[in-house]
Short mmCIF file of C-alpha atoms in Angstrom, two decimals:
data_model
loop_
_atom_site.label_atom_id
_atom_site.label_comp_id
_atom_site.label_asym_id
_atom_site.label_seq_id
_atom_site.Cartn_x
_atom_site.Cartn_y
_atom_site.Cartn_z
CA GLN A 1 3.37 1.56 18.31
CA MET A 2 4.74 1.57 21.22
CA ALA A 3 2.92 1.84 25.17
CA THR A 4 5.28 4.00 27.66
CA PHE A 5 5.36 3.81 31.20
CA PHE A 6 2.65 5.83 31.38
CA GLY A 7 0.09 3.70 29.06
CA GLU A 8 0.68 6.11 26.35
CA VAL A 9 0.74 5.03 22.98
CA LEU A 10 3.50 6.55 21.08
CA SER A 11 3.74 5.35 17.54
CA VAL A 12 8.05 4.92 16.90
CA TYR A 13 10.48 4.18 13.92
CA SER A 14 13.85 2.44 15.47
CA ARG A 15 16.13 3.93 13.44
CA ALA A 16 17.01 0.83 12.37
CA VAL A 17 15.04 0.97 9.34
CA GLU A 18 14.22 -2.36 7.47
CA GLU A 19 14.98 -4.21 4.44
CA ASP A 20 12.80 -4.31 1.67
CA GLU A 21 11.67 -7.66 1.73
CA ASP A 22 11.68 -7.56 -2.41
CA ASP A 23 12.70 -11.44 -2.02
CA LEU A 24 9.63 -12.72 -0.83
CA SER A 25 8.18 -12.73 -4.45
CA GLU A 26 6.63 -16.36 -5.06
CA ASN A 27 3.88 -14.82 -2.97
CA GLU A 28 4.07 -10.98 -5.10
CA GLU A 29 0.65 -11.54 -6.15
CA ASP A 30 -0.38 -12.38 -2.64
CA GLU A 31 0.97 -9.34 -1.65
CA GLN A 32 0.18 -7.28 -4.46
CA ILE A 33 -3.24 -8.07 -2.88
CA ARG A 34 -3.17 -7.07 0.48
CA ARG A 35 -1.83 -4.07 -0.41
CA GLU A 36 -4.32 -2.16 -2.54
CA LEU A 37 -6.98 -3.05 0.12
CA GLU A 38 -5.14 -1.76 3.16
CA GLU A 39 -3.91 2.15 1.16
CA LYS A 40 -7.89 1.82 0.44
CA SER A 41 -9.07 0.99 3.67
CA ARG A 42 -6.67 4.38 5.09
CA VAL A 43 -8.59 6.84 1.70
CA VAL A 44 -8.90 10.00 3.06
CA HIS A 45 -12.94 10.71 2.47
CA LEU A 46 -14.72 13.98 2.37
CA HIS A 47 -18.39 15.07 2.24
CA TRP A 48 -19.55 18.78 1.10
CA ASN A 49 -23.55 19.93 2.00
CA PRO A 50 -24.84 20.27 -1.34
CA GLU A 51 -23.96 23.46 -2.21
CA VAL A 52 -20.06 23.19 -1.91
CA SER A 53 -20.41 19.44 -3.86
CA GLU A 54 -22.10 21.00 -6.89
CA CYS A 55 -20.37 24.14 -7.43
CA LEU A 56 -16.99 21.53 -7.38
CA LYS A 57 -18.35 19.16 -9.12
CA SER A 58 -18.60 22.55 -12.06
CA GLY A 59 -15.41 21.77 -12.00
CA ASP A 60 -15.00 25.82 -9.76
CA LYS A 61 -12.67 25.87 -6.76
CA LEU A 62 -14.13 27.18 -3.90
CA GLN A 63 -13.31 31.22 -2.61
CA CYS A 64 -10.61 30.80 -0.32
CA SER A 65 -8.94 34.24 0.85
CA ASP A 66 -8.50 32.82 4.93
CA PHE A 67 -7.81 29.46 5.92
CA ILE A 68 -7.49 28.98 9.83
CA LEU A 69 -6.65 25.34 10.26
CA ALA A 70 -7.06 24.74 14.57
CA VAL A 71 -4.79 20.76 14.95
CA GLY A 72 -5.30 19.83 18.42
CA HIS A 73 -8.18 20.27 21.10
CA ASN A 74 -7.64 23.24 22.98
CA ALA A 75 -6.93 24.85 18.36
CA ALA A 76 -9.87 23.77 17.88
CA ARG A 77 -11.60 25.48 21.31
CA PHE A 78 -9.28 28.43 20.65
CA LEU A 79 -11.73 28.98 17.44
CA SER A 80 -14.60 27.10 18.93
CA VAL A 81 -14.67 29.87 21.25
CA HIS A 82 -13.85 33.03 19.81
CA ALA A 83 -14.67 32.83 15.96
CA LEU A 84 -17.51 29.70 15.63
CA ALA A 85 -19.32 31.10 19.21
CA SER A 86 -20.65 33.56 17.18
CA SER A 87 -24.20 32.70 14.33
CA HIS A 88 -22.17 34.02 11.21
CA TRP A 89 -20.75 30.42 10.19
CA ASP A 90 -22.06 27.42 8.87
CA VAL A 91 -20.84 24.34 9.07
CA VAL A 92 -20.01 23.44 4.85
CA GLY A 93 -18.03 19.59 5.18
CA HIS A 94 -16.31 16.54 7.25
CA SER A 95 -13.23 14.77 6.19
CA LEU A 96 -13.95 11.53 7.51
CA LEU A 97 -10.81 8.17 7.82
CA TRP A 98 -10.16 5.00 9.29
CA ASN A 99 -6.63 4.20 11.07
CA GLU A 100 -4.99 2.53 13.95
CA ARG A 101 -6.56 5.44 15.98
CA ASN A 102 -9.50 6.17 14.44
CA ASP A 103 -12.86 5.97 13.40
CA SER A 104 -14.40 8.10 12.04
CA THR A 105 -15.58 6.24 8.61
CA THR A 106 -18.70 5.52 11.14
CA ALA A 107 -19.79 8.98 12.33
CA LYS A 108 -23.04 10.79 9.37
CA THR A 109 -23.32 13.78 9.63
CA ALA A 110 -20.41 17.05 10.56
CA VAL A 111 -21.09 17.01 13.98
CA GLU A 112 -19.56 13.02 15.03
CA SER A 113 -17.20 14.27 13.10
CA ALA A 114 -13.48 15.38 14.45
CA CYS A 115 -12.70 17.44 11.01
CA VAL A 116 -14.96 20.32 10.32
CA PHE A 117 -14.98 23.08 7.46
CA HIS A 118 -16.95 26.23 8.16
CA ARG A 119 -17.54 29.21 5.77
CA GLN A 120 -18.52 32.41 7.42
CA LYS A 121 -21.74 33.97 6.32
CA ASP A 122 -20.84 37.48 4.79
CA ASN A 123 -17.14 35.73 3.13
CA PRO A 124 -17.31 32.84 1.88
CA SER A 125 -13.73 32.96 0.73
CA VAL A 126 -13.31 32.76 4.18
CA TRP A 127 -12.66 29.64 5.96
CA ILE A 128 -11.85 27.79 9.23
CA CYS A 129 -11.17 23.73 9.96
CA GLN A 130 -11.33 22.10 13.25
CA VAL A 131 -8.53 18.74 13.51
CA THR A 132 -9.51 16.69 16.44
CA CYS A 133 -8.68 13.61 15.24
CA TYR A 134 -5.79 11.32 14.57
CA ILE A 135 -4.59 11.68 10.74
CA ALA A 136 -1.78 8.97 10.29
CA GLU A 137 1.42 9.34 9.08
CA ASP A 138 0.73 7.91 5.81
CA GLN A 139 -2.67 9.39 4.63
CA LEU A 140 -1.21 13.01 6.24
CA PHE A 141 0.06 13.72 2.42
CA GLN A 142 -3.25 12.61 1.31
CA TRP A 143 -5.66 14.48 3.55
CA ILE A 144 -3.98 17.74 2.14
CA GLU A 145 -4.12 16.96 -1.20
CA LYS A 146 -7.69 16.64 -1.17
CA VAL A 147 -8.56 19.40 0.68
CA PHE A 148 -6.45 22.05 -1.47
CA ASP A 149 -7.26 20.67 -4.31
CA CYS A 150 -10.77 21.89 -3.42
CA LEU A 151 -9.57 25.68 -2.98
CA GLN A 152 -8.25 28.44 -5.24
CA HIS A 153 -5.08 28.78 -4.20
CA ARG A 154 -4.70 32.37 -6.34
CA GLU A 155 -4.40 35.03 -2.63
CA MET A 156 -4.35 32.82 -0.59
CA ASN A 157 -3.36 33.11 2.25
CA VAL A 158 -3.59 29.09 5.16
CA THR A 159 -3.13 30.30 9.14
CA VAL A 160 -2.58 26.34 11.19
CA LEU A 161 -2.58 26.63 14.85
CA SER A 162 -1.36 23.73 16.68
CA ASP A 163 -1.24 22.89 19.71
CA SER A 164 2.37 20.00 20.94
CA SER A 165 3.52 19.35 23.99
CA VAL A 166 6.98 21.14 25.77
CA ALA A 167 8.89 16.99 26.09
CA GLU A 168 8.81 17.89 22.04
CA TYR A 169 10.42 21.13 21.70
CA LYS A 170 14.76 21.51 22.72
CA ALA A 171 15.82 24.40 24.01
CA ALA A 172 19.60 24.13 24.93
CA ASP A 173 19.05 27.08 28.15
CA TYR A 174 16.47 24.60 29.83
CA LEU A 175 14.82 27.97 32.03
CA ARG A 176 13.34 28.83 28.83
CA CYS A 177 11.28 25.62 28.54
CA SER A 178 8.87 26.99 32.33
CA SER A 179 7.47 29.71 30.66
CA ALA A 180 5.17 27.69 28.81
CA PRO A 181 2.75 27.53 27.38
CA PHE A 182 4.56 29.23 24.83
CA LEU A 183 3.23 30.13 21.18
CA ARG A 184 6.44 29.50 17.82
CA SER A 185 5.78 30.16 14.05
CA LEU A 186 7.14 28.38 10.70
CA HIS A 187 6.51 29.94 7.53
CA SER A 188 6.48 29.38 4.64
CA SER A 189 8.63 32.29 1.52
CA ALA A 190 5.63 32.41 0.33
CA PHE A 191 3.92 34.71 3.18
CA ARG A 192 4.60 38.43 3.25
CA GLY A 193 3.30 39.27 7.68
CA GLN A 194 5.40 39.89 9.86
CA SER A 195 4.80 36.73 12.72
CA VAL A 196 3.71 36.99 16.15
CA CYS A 197 5.36 35.07 17.85
CA PRO A 198 9.61 34.12 17.56
CA SER A 199 10.66 31.82 15.31
CA LEU A 200 11.21 27.68 15.42
CA GLU A 201 14.97 27.61 16.57
CA GLN A 202 16.61 25.11 14.77
CA PRO A 203 17.44 22.24 15.67
CA ASN A 204 13.64 22.31 16.59
CA ILE A 205 11.89 20.64 13.28
CA ILE A 206 7.27 19.76 13.35
CA THR A 207 6.45 16.34 12.09
CA GLY A 208 2.65 16.28 11.51
CA LEU A 209 -0.77 18.02 9.62
CA PRO A 210 0.76 21.14 10.21
CA ALA A 211 3.84 20.03 8.94
CA ALA A 212 2.11 18.60 6.44
CA VAL A 213 0.56 21.71 5.44
CA LEU A 214 3.93 23.89 4.80
CA ASN A 215 4.96 21.44 3.04
CA HIS A 216 1.94 21.52 0.20
CA CYS A 217 3.17 25.37 0.25
CA GLU A 218 6.12 25.38 0.36
CA VAL A 219 6.33 23.92 -3.08
CA HIS A 220 2.71 24.98 -4.05
CA ARG A 221 4.51 28.78 -2.92
CA ILE A 222 0.90 28.81 -0.89
CA SER A 223 1.06 31.56 1.18
CA ALA A 224 1.38 29.36 5.99
CA VAL A 225 2.25 29.82 8.65
CA VAL A 226 2.34 27.64 11.18
CA TYR A 227 1.30 28.16 15.28
CA GLN A 228 3.05 25.82 17.11
CA CYS A 229 1.53 25.58 21.16
CA TYR A 230 3.93 24.96 23.66
CA SER A 231 2.57 24.06 26.58
CA ASP A 232 3.15 21.50 29.17
CA VAL A 233 -1.25 20.29 30.61
CA VAL A 234 -2.89 17.62 28.92
CA GLY A 235 -5.89 18.31 27.23
CA ALA A 236 -7.98 20.93 26.64
CA ASP A 237 -7.37 24.12 28.63
CA SER A 238 -8.51 27.33 28.71
CA VAL A 239 -4.44 28.58 29.94
CA THR A 240 -3.37 26.90 26.86
CA MET A 241 -6.23 28.08 24.11
CA GLU A 242 -5.17 31.83 25.71
CA THR A 243 -1.86 31.04 24.51
CA TYR A 244 -3.46 31.47 20.84
CA LYS A 245 -4.75 35.37 21.80
CA PRO A 246 -1.99 37.24 20.12
CA VAL A 247 -3.06 35.20 16.51
CA LEU A 248 -6.10 37.27 16.97
CA THR A 249 -4.32 40.29 15.61
CA ARG A 250 -3.12 39.66 13.14
CA LEU A 251 -6.19 37.47 12.29
CA GLY A 252 -8.47 40.18 12.38
CA LYS A 253 -8.04 41.78 9.57
CA SER A 254 -9.91 39.41 7.57
CA ILE A 255 -12.62 37.71 10.25
CA GLN A 256 -14.44 39.42 12.68
CA LEU A 257 -13.49 37.04 15.63
CA ASP A 258 -14.21 38.22 19.44
CA PRO A 259 -11.32 38.70 21.90
CA SER A 260 -13.42 38.60 24.39
CA PRO A 261 -15.84 36.59 24.95
CA SER A 262 -18.95 35.73 26.95
CA THR A 263 -18.33 32.95 30.30
CA ASP A 264 -20.78 31.14 29.81
CA VAL A 265 -19.57 30.20 26.29
CA LEU A 266 -15.52 29.84 27.90
CA ARG A 267 -17.42 28.00 30.74
CA LYS A 268 -18.68 25.64 27.43
CA PHE A 269 -15.96 24.40 25.99
CA THR A 270 -12.64 25.13 28.76
CA ARG A 271 -12.17 22.31 31.79
CA THR A 272 -12.02 23.95 35.04
CA ASN A 273 -9.56 22.05 36.97
CA ILE A 274 -6.27 23.02 35.46
CA GLN A 275 -3.88 20.84 36.19
CA SER A 276 0.57 21.44 36.08
CA ASN A 277 1.15 17.44 35.47
CA LEU A 278 5.48 16.93 35.96
CA TYR A 279 5.03 13.85 33.88
CA ILE A 280 3.67 14.59 29.93
CA MET B 1 8.03 14.85 -7.65
CA PHE B 2 10.63 17.26 -7.78
CA PHE B 3 9.78 21.04 -7.85
CA SER B 4 12.07 24.07 -8.30
CA SER B 5 12.65 26.94 -5.76
CA ARG B 6 13.88 29.01 -8.40
CA ASN B 7 12.03 30.41 -11.31
CA THR B 8 13.96 28.39 -13.44
CA SER B 9 14.28 24.35 -13.08
CA PRO B 10 17.76 23.76 -12.75
CA CYS B 11 20.14 21.75 -14.99
CA PHE B 12 21.46 19.10 -14.04
CA GLN B 13 23.45 17.66 -16.87
CA GLY B 14 25.84 16.06 -16.46
CA PHE B 15 26.24 16.74 -12.36
CA THR B 16 27.13 14.29 -10.18
CA LEU B 17 24.81 13.00 -7.49
CA VAL B 18 25.51 12.08 -4.17
CA MET B 19 22.52 10.64 -1.62
CA PRO B 20 21.10 9.10 1.36
CA ALA B 21 19.91 5.81 1.72
CA VAL B 22 18.20 6.41 5.35
CA ALA B 23 19.48 3.68 6.73
CA VAL B 24 20.84 2.39 10.58
CA GLY B 25 22.41 5.55 12.39
CA ASN B 26 21.75 7.94 9.62
CA VAL B 27 25.13 7.56 7.85
CA GLY B 28 24.67 8.67 4.74
CA GLN B 29 21.43 11.34 6.29
CA LEU B 30 24.55 12.64 8.02
CA ALA B 31 27.33 13.17 5.62
CA VAL B 32 25.37 15.07 3.15
CA ASP B 33 24.51 17.10 6.27
CA LEU B 34 28.42 17.92 6.40
CA ILE B 35 28.29 18.17 2.77
CA VAL B 36 25.38 20.72 1.95
CA SER B 37 27.57 22.53 4.76
CA THR B 38 30.36 22.12 4.41
CA LEU B 39 30.12 23.15 0.44
CA ASN B 40 27.89 26.05 1.52
CA MET B 41 25.87 24.59 -1.60
CA SER B 42 23.07 25.98 -2.37
CA ARG B 43 19.18 24.88 -1.95
CA VAL B 44 16.69 24.44 -5.90
CA GLY B 45 14.07 23.10 -5.30
CA PHE B 46 11.93 20.07 -2.88
CA ILE B 47 11.13 15.95 -4.21
CA HIS B 48 7.75 15.81 -3.16
CA THR B 49 5.91 13.37 -2.66
CA ASP B 50 2.92 11.32 -1.00
CA CYS B 51 6.59 8.57 0.28
CA LEU B 52 8.63 10.33 2.88
CA ILE B 53 6.09 11.43 6.32
CA PRO B 54 5.98 14.95 5.86
CA MET B 55 8.56 17.18 9.11
CA ALA B 56 9.77 21.33 8.37
CA GLY B 57 11.99 23.56 9.75
CA ASN B 58 13.72 26.46 9.85
CA ASN B 59 17.01 26.19 7.69
CA PRO B 60 19.15 23.28 9.20
CA TYR B 61 22.86 25.11 8.37
CA THR B 62 21.75 29.46 9.23
CA THR B 63 25.12 30.09 11.03
CA CYS B 64 23.66 33.80 11.28
CA THR B 65 19.97 35.29 12.24
CA GLU B 66 19.41 36.83 8.76
CA ASP B 67 19.11 33.11 7.73
CA ALA B 68 17.11 31.59 9.87
CA GLU B 69 14.39 31.82 8.75
CA GLU B 70 14.26 29.55 5.84
CA LEU B 71 11.38 26.63 5.53
CA HIS B 72 12.80 23.44 4.76
CA THR B 73 11.12 20.02 4.06
CA PRO B 74 11.27 16.60 4.35
CA ALA B 75 13.29 16.07 0.70
CA GLU B 76 16.30 19.58 -0.61
CA VAL B 77 17.37 18.83 -3.51
CA TYR B 78 21.11 21.06 -2.98
CA THR B 79 24.23 22.42 -6.15
CA ALA B 80 27.48 23.63 -6.54
CA ALA B 81 27.65 24.27 -10.17
CA GLU B 82 31.09 25.58 -9.66
CA GLN B 83 31.69 21.19 -8.90
CA LYS B 84 29.16 20.11 -11.12
CA LEU B 85 27.89 18.13 -7.83
CA ALA B 86 23.62 18.04 -6.46
CA VAL B 87 22.99 16.42 -3.06
CA LEU B 88 19.67 15.36 -2.44
CA GLN B 89 19.26 15.47 1.12
CA ILE B 90 16.40 13.49 2.76
CA ARG B 91 15.15 14.09 6.12
CA ALA B 92 11.97 12.03 6.55
CA PRO B 93 11.58 8.15 6.48
CA ILE B 94 9.47 6.41 4.00
CA ILE B 95 6.85 5.03 4.63
CA GLN B 96 7.66 1.15 4.80
CA ALA B 97 4.48 -0.10 2.69
CA LYS B 98 5.39 3.15 -0.13
CA SER B 99 9.14 2.50 -0.18
CA LYS B 100 9.46 0.42 -3.26
CA ARG B 101 7.26 3.26 -5.01
CA PHE B 102 9.68 6.12 -3.75
CA ARG B 103 12.22 3.99 -5.05
CA GLN B 104 11.22 3.78 -8.64
CA LEU B 105 10.39 7.60 -8.08
CA LEU B 106 14.14 8.20 -7.83
CA VAL B 107 14.81 5.85 -10.98
CA SER B 108 13.08 7.68 -13.06
CA TRP B 109 14.19 11.63 -11.81
CA ILE B 110 17.61 10.67 -12.24
CA LYS B 111 17.53 9.39 -15.22
CA ALA B 112 15.82 11.98 -17.04
CA SER B 113 17.64 14.40 -14.07
CA GLY B 114 21.13 13.16 -16.37
CA PHE B 115 23.59 12.90 -13.37
CA SER B 116 26.38 11.67 -15.03
CA ARG B 117 26.50 8.97 -12.07
CA THR B 118 24.70 8.48 -8.37
CA ILE B 119 26.63 7.31 -4.72
CA VAL B 120 24.43 6.94 -2.68
CA LEU B 121 25.26 7.25 0.52
CA SER B 122 25.00 4.16 2.98
CA SER B 123 24.96 1.92 5.81
CA SER B 124 24.81 -1.67 6.97
CA HIS B 125 24.16 -2.84 10.31
CA ALA B 126 27.62 -4.40 12.04
CA TYR B 127 26.61 -6.92 13.70
CA GLN B 128 24.92 -8.13 11.43
CA ARG B 129 28.44 -8.53 9.95
CA ASP B 130 29.81 -12.65 8.99
CA ASP B 131 33.36 -13.43 9.01
CA GLN B 132 34.65 -11.69 6.64
CA GLN B 133 32.84 -8.92 6.41
CA LEU B 134 34.42 -8.79 9.40
CA GLN B 135 38.27 -7.67 8.43
CA SER B 136 39.69 -4.24 7.33
CA ALA B 137 37.91 -1.25 7.64
CA PRO B 138 34.27 -0.80 7.73
CA MET B 139 34.20 1.02 4.66
CA ARG B 140 32.75 -0.73 0.94
CA TYR B 141 31.63 0.37 -2.03
CA LEU B 142 28.46 -1.38 -5.28
CA PHE B 143 29.55 0.39 -8.84
CA THR B 144 26.55 -0.99 -11.43
CA PRO B 145 28.65 -2.14 -14.21
CA SER B 146 27.80 1.38 -15.98
CA LEU B 147 29.43 3.05 -13.81
CA MET B 148 32.83 0.68 -13.19
CA LYS B 149 33.20 1.51 -17.31
CA VAL B 150 34.12 4.29 -16.67
CA SER B 151 35.44 4.43 -12.83
CA GLU B 152 37.53 0.53 -12.76
CA ASP B 153 40.67 3.39 -13.31
CA ALA B 154 39.81 5.26 -10.06
CA LEU B 155 38.91 2.22 -8.09
CA LYS B 156 41.04 0.55 -8.11
CA GLU B 157 43.74 3.73 -7.17
CA LEU B 158 41.07 3.81 -4.27
CA GLY B 159 41.99 0.88 -3.17
CA TRP B 160 38.31 0.12 -1.19
CA ARG B 161 36.53 -3.65 -0.42
CA GLU B 162 33.88 -4.69 -2.60
CA MET B 163 30.22 -5.55 -0.63
CA GLU B 164 30.76 -9.36 -0.30
CA LYS B 165 27.65 -11.54 -1.62
CA VAL B 166 26.70 -14.04 1.02
CA PRO B 167 25.53 -17.32 1.37
CA ALA B 168 21.26 -17.34 1.01
CA PHE B 169 21.74 -19.88 3.72
CA PRO B 170 23.97 -19.48 5.91
CA GLY B 171 25.58 -23.39 7.09
CA LEU B 172 24.82 -25.80 4.95
CA THR B 173 26.37 -26.05 1.33
CA ASP B 174 24.77 -26.05 -1.01
CA PRO B 175 25.89 -25.84 -4.28
CA SER B 176 22.44 -24.39 -6.12
CA ALA B 177 22.65 -21.48 -3.49
CA GLU B 178 23.63 -17.99 -5.36
CA PRO B 179 25.63 -16.61 -2.71
CA ARG B 180 23.03 -12.77 -2.57
CA LEU B 181 23.87 -9.09 -1.83
CA TYR B 182 21.84 -8.81 2.04
CA ILE B 183 22.39 -4.99 3.12
CA PRO B 184 20.29 -5.99 6.19
CA GLY B 185 19.89 -1.94 7.68
CA GLY B 186 20.38 -0.59 4.63
CA GLY B 187 16.82 0.01 3.51
CA ILE B 188 16.77 1.57 -0.32
CA THR B 189 19.98 0.34 -0.94
CA LYS B 190 19.63 -2.57 -2.70
CA GLY B 191 16.69 -2.45 -4.62
CA LEU B 192 17.77 1.45 -5.56
CA TYR B 193 21.12 -0.56 -7.43
CA THR B 194 19.72 -3.43 -8.89
CA ASP B 195 16.99 -1.48 -9.79
CA SER B 196 19.70 0.91 -10.66
CA CYS B 197 22.09 -2.12 -12.71
CA ALA B 198 18.88 -3.16 -14.38
CA GLU B 199 18.23 0.61 -16.09
CA ASP B 200 22.07 1.09 -17.08
CA ILE B 201 21.64 4.02 -14.77
CA PRO B 202 25.77 4.68 -13.34
CA LEU B 203 25.78 4.77 -9.58
CA ALA B 204 27.61 3.21 -7.28
CA VAL B 205 26.94 2.62 -3.20
CA LEU B 206 29.02 3.94 -0.50
CA LEU B 207 28.84 1.91 3.04
CA LEU B 208 29.83 1.95 6.60
CA PHE B 209 29.41 -0.70 9.07
CA CYS B 210 28.22 0.55 12.12
CA SER B 211 25.43 0.56 14.63
CA GLU B 212 23.31 2.38 16.74
CA GLY B 213 24.50 5.63 18.19
CA ASP B 214 26.09 9.10 18.26
CA ASN B 215 26.57 8.41 14.71
CA ILE B 216 28.75 11.73 14.16
CA PRO B 217 32.02 9.54 13.82
CA ASP B 218 30.32 7.60 11.11
CA ALA B 219 28.93 9.91 8.76
CA ILE B 220 32.75 12.01 8.63
CA THR B 221 34.76 8.54 7.91
CA LEU B 222 32.02 7.94 5.14
CA VAL B 223 32.17 12.12 3.59
CA ASN B 224 36.24 11.64 4.49
CA GLN B 225 36.50 9.06 2.64
CA LEU B 226 33.88 9.73 -0.32
CA ASN B 227 36.80 13.05 -0.25
CA ASP B 228 39.37 9.82 -1.85
CA TRP B 229 37.89 10.15 -4.73
CA LEU B 230 35.59 13.57 -5.11
CA HIS B 231 37.72 16.50 -3.90
CA LEU B 232 35.66 17.97 -2.74
CA LEU B 233 37.49 19.82 -0.19
CA ASP B 234 41.86 19.64 -0.90
CA ARG B 235 42.58 18.80 3.00
CA PRO B 236 40.16 17.68 4.77
CA VAL B 237 41.24 16.82 8.22
CA SER B 238 43.88 20.24 8.45
CA SER B 239 46.87 20.28 9.68
CA THR B 240 46.65 20.32 13.67
CA GLY B 241 43.98 17.60 13.64
CA CYS B 242 40.86 18.99 12.90
CA SER B 243 39.29 17.96 11.05
CA LYS B 244 37.50 21.16 7.84
CA TRP B 245 34.09 19.22 7.58
CA LYS B 246 31.61 22.70 8.93
CA ILE B 247 29.28 20.45 11.59
CA PRO B 248 25.55 22.33 10.75
CA ALA B 249 23.15 24.05 13.44
CA SER B 250 20.49 21.59 12.36
CA TRP B 251 22.92 18.73 15.35
CA SER B 252 22.80 20.80 18.14
CA LEU B 253 21.22 19.05 20.86
CA LEU B 254 21.37 15.31 19.57
CA PHE B 255 20.69 14.56 22.45
CA GLY B 256 17.79 16.64 24.21
CA SER B 257 17.40 20.00 25.88
CA GLY B 258 20.10 21.41 28.36
CA ILE B 259 19.78 19.49 32.17
CA PRO B 260 18.11 21.38 34.83
CA PRO B 261 19.77 22.40 37.20
CA ALA B 262 17.19 21.91 40.29
CA LEU B 263 18.85 18.62 39.91
CA PHE B 264 21.59 19.78 41.62
#
């Protein structure tokens, strides 16, 4: 990890790779024990409410026609405002995990966790998951495997809304960046719908949880689409949240989302002082 | 593990596998990109594992708008059936604590797939060379005994240099210390080679001493050397001196976005 001039902590990989330290075989046993302990501390735990755990315990998978994942504060708040503010949703579970930048293992309830699963009351096959915590690179695969293992794959549509910084977006034409925030999409080959925004151009790539979702869905032939929002504002703001609005029209078919929430709701979930930041 | 991207699982029996080691300067990965892009190889499957950091993007080898929207993942397998060639491309770093498991997973996949030989394209820190390694061209090879048995003549013709073993304790003359194989910055290269020797897998390592920076010239050097052996292209350099290896779309903007016009 490395701190930048402005103090943000970034995990950095050198393109130079450390050599395997297999030569240190004298301490192989110690090494093994240390590694096992470390692995144990990085396990992702899922906690479901009694009804859901009962269903899973009986060996059934959970019905899921639509799974909407919001990764990041803007995406999560967008869903809070347009969907979860209505009382048609139940909180059904949360995930707990530990890593260097996140310790949710002490959270006892879903409210305290930064990773919460919601299910629609009228149509329990519609799921929303809000993730606002940092999931480390070595925990992403495990998180996805555990969550998707609970859900019925057949006929499932996955939609991911994901926050990103415009600094991570590469374009030959610099002027195009001035239109931030903007959306780009990336979908698995099983996805048959129409995307609401341009597809992510080469040589751009995505990483983190959205990428892990796409990797899983591509190999297991699940329909999935990621909408990546590139914003130049640090933190949550209403302008960036608005960028996700076109996605509503696509989701609207299966889920009732409120296209124009009351100002009270909006005020609750957005900051009022929006400052564009030159240095991201 | 291996997942087919088609309805039938591909047959690799008798194929040559070319794969990179994620190593200094990403030379092996760049060289593999050149092969896939130039030979227009088709994707047949994925290596899906928790040992690699997840990433996703659209088609890195796109040539027109029609084929641009195709999802690509951290590790994918391509084939060119006429040439009996399979290529594994790895696009993400290996999670450090899981590199040993990733190696074991590759070795068992290579064994199960029935590849006739495996060629690992790799690199090593140029600055860590010792005096003998500083001499001559920067390319080195390593062949496992079972590959050496069948490729000895070809190897002689190529005139390559074998990767030198270095003293375990440089500067000390301890007669009992055996010189060892040392590939700094080579990632899983050494482990994959020693595992393959132990498991009797026909495997070759081609590696280049290099430094980080713009490693495109290194990748072209390495792929040209490989071409001398495998004859993937008839003449990799045209009569006008241009390289015939096709640079993929994903190599654009390697050094970042366009420059803000307000600067001027």
